[in-house]
Short mmCIF file of C-alpha atoms in Angstrom, two decimals:
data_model
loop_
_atom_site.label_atom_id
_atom_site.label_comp_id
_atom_site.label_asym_id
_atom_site.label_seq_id
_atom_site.Cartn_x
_atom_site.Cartn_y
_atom_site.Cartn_z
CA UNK P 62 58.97 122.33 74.99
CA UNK P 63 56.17 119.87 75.58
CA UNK P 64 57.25 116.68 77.66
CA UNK P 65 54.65 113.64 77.37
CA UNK P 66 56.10 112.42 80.56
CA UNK P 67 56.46 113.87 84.44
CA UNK P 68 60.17 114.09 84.61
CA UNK P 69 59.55 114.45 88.65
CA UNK P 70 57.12 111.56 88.64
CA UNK P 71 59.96 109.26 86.81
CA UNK P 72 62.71 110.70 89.28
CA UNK P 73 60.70 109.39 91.62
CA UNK P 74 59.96 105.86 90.51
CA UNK P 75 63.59 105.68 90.17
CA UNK P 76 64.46 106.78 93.80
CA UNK P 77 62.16 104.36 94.92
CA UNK P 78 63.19 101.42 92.68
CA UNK P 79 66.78 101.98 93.67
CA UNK P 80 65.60 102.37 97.44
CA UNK P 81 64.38 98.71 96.82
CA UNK P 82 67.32 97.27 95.39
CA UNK P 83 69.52 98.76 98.22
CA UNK P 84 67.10 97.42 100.82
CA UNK P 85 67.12 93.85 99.63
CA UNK P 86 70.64 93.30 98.66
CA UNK P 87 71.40 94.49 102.32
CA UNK P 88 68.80 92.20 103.57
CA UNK P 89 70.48 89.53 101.75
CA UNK P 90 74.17 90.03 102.81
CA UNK P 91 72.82 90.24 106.44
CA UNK P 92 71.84 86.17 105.41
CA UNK P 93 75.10 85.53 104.30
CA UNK P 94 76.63 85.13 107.47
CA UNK P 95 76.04 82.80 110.30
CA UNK P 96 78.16 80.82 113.27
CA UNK P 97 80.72 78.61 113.43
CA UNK P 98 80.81 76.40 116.56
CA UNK P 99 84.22 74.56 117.00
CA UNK P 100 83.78 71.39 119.88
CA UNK P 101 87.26 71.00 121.09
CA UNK P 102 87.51 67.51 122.86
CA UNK P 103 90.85 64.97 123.80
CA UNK P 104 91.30 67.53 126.58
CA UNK P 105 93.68 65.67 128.91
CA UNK P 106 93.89 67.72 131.73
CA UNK P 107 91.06 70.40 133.35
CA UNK P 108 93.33 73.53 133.69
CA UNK P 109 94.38 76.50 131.60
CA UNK P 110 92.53 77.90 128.22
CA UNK P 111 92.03 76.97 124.93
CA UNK P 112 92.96 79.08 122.48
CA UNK P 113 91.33 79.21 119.01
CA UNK P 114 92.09 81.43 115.85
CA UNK P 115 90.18 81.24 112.67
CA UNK P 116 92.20 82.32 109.15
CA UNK P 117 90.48 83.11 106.00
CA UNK P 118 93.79 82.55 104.00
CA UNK P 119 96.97 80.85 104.18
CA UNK P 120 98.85 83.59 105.42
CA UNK P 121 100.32 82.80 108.69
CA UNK P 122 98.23 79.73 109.56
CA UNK P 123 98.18 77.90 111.87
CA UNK P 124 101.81 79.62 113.44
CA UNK P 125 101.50 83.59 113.80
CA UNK P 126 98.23 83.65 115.18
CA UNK P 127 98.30 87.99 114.87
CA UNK P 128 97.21 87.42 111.31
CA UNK P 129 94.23 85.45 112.27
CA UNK P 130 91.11 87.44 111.52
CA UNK P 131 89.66 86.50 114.77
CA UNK P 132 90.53 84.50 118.07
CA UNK P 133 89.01 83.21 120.95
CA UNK P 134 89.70 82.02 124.71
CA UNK P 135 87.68 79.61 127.05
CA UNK P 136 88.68 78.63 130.36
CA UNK P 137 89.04 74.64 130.21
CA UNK P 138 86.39 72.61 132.47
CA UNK P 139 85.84 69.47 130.69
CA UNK P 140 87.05 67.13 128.49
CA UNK P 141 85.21 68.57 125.95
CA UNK P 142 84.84 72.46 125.30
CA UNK P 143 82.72 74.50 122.99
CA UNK P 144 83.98 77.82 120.99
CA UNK P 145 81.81 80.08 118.60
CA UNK P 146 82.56 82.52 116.38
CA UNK P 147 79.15 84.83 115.89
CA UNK P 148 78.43 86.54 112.15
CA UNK P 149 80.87 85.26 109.96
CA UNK P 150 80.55 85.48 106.67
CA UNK P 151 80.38 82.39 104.30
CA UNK P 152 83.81 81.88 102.78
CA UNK P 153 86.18 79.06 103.22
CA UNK P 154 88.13 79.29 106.47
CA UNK P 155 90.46 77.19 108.89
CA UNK P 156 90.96 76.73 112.33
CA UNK P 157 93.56 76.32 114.42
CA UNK P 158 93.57 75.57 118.10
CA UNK P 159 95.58 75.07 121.57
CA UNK P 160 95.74 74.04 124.56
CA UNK P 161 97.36 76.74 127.19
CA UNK P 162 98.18 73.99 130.02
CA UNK P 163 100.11 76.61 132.31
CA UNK P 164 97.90 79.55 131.49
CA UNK P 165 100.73 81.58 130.11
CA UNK P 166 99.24 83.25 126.82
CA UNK P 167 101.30 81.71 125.04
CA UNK P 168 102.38 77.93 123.21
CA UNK P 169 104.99 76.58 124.62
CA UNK P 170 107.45 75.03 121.99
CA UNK P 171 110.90 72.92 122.32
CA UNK P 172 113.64 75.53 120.93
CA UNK P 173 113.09 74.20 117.69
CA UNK P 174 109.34 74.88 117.55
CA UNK P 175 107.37 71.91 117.92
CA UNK P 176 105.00 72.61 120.04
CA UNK P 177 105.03 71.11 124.07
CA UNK P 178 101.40 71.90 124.42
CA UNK P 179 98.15 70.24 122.93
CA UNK P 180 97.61 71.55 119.37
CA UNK P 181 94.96 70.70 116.50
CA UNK P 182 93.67 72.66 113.41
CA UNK P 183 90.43 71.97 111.46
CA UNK P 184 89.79 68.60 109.43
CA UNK P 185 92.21 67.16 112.42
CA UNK P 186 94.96 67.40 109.55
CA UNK P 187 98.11 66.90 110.11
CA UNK P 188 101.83 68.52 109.06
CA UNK P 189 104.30 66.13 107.68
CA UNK P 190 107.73 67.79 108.97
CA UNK P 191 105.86 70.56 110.01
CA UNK P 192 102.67 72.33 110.75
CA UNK P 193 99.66 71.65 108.80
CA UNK P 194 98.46 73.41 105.84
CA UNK P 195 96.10 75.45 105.46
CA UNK P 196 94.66 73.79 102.13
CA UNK P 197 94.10 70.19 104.59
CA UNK P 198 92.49 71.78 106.90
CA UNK P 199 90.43 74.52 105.43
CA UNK P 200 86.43 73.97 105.14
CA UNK P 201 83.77 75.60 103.37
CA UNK P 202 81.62 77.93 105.83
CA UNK P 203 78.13 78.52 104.92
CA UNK P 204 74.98 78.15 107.48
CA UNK P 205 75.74 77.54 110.76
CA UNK P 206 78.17 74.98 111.18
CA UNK P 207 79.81 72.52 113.69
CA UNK P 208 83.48 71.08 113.37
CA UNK P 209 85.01 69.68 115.96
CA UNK P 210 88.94 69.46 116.66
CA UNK P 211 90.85 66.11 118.51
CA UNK P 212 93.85 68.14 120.07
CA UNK P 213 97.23 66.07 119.99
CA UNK P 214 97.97 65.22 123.54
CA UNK P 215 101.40 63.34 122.10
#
């Protein structure tokens, strides 16, 4: 049988034209991420850590910080205190913060949960008869971005 085309030649051309497309789509998710600086300021007193988790859903925010998809600690030394979170990917996202006065890993809370120690979340929202929800406080991530966070000190 007489073929008017290279079948190897095509192969190749294909090979290479999917080589391309692999190359630039990874190129471009690479873009798609970027930083998310959070400026935590109201900081009363210069002791302790703050404590800051970052939720891409609704599930367990801002409470049960083990379902966060990522958390950071800084060592408080101003009034004012800067956290980032390096390559994240655009998406929407909220953030939740505290304020470890004692340095215990842990929020302290009256036995009925409200919380003894500085707290804020994202969009500075605020709970009515309870915590804050995630749809106040949630913002749309793309670029690098700053927010920053008033902690209650109530």
């Amino acid at each position: 049988m007489v073929y008017l085309y290279d079948r190897n030649k095509i192969k190749r051309i294909m090979n290479i034209g999917v080589l391309i497309i692999l190359v630039f789509n990874s190129a471009f998710c690479i873009a798609q991420q970027g930083n998310i600086n959070i400026k935590v300021s109201s900081i009363k007193d210069m002791k302790g850590n703050i404590y800051a988790y970052l939720y891409s859903s609704k599930d367990g925010f801002p409470v049960e910080p083990s379902k966060a998809d990522k958390f950071k600690t800084v060592k408080v030394d101003a009034q004012t205190v800067t956290i980032t979170f390096n390559n994240i990917k655009y998406g929407y996202y909220a953030v939740s913060v505290y304020h470890d006065e004692d340095s215990n890993g842990k929020m302290n809370t009256y036995f009925w949960g409200i919380p003894k120690e500085p707290v804020g979340v994202s969009n500075n929202a605020k709970g009515f008869m309870g915590p804050p929800k995630y749809e106040d406080a949630k913002f749309y991530f793309m670029n690098d971005k700053q927010i920053e966070i008033r902690i209650n000190t109530e």
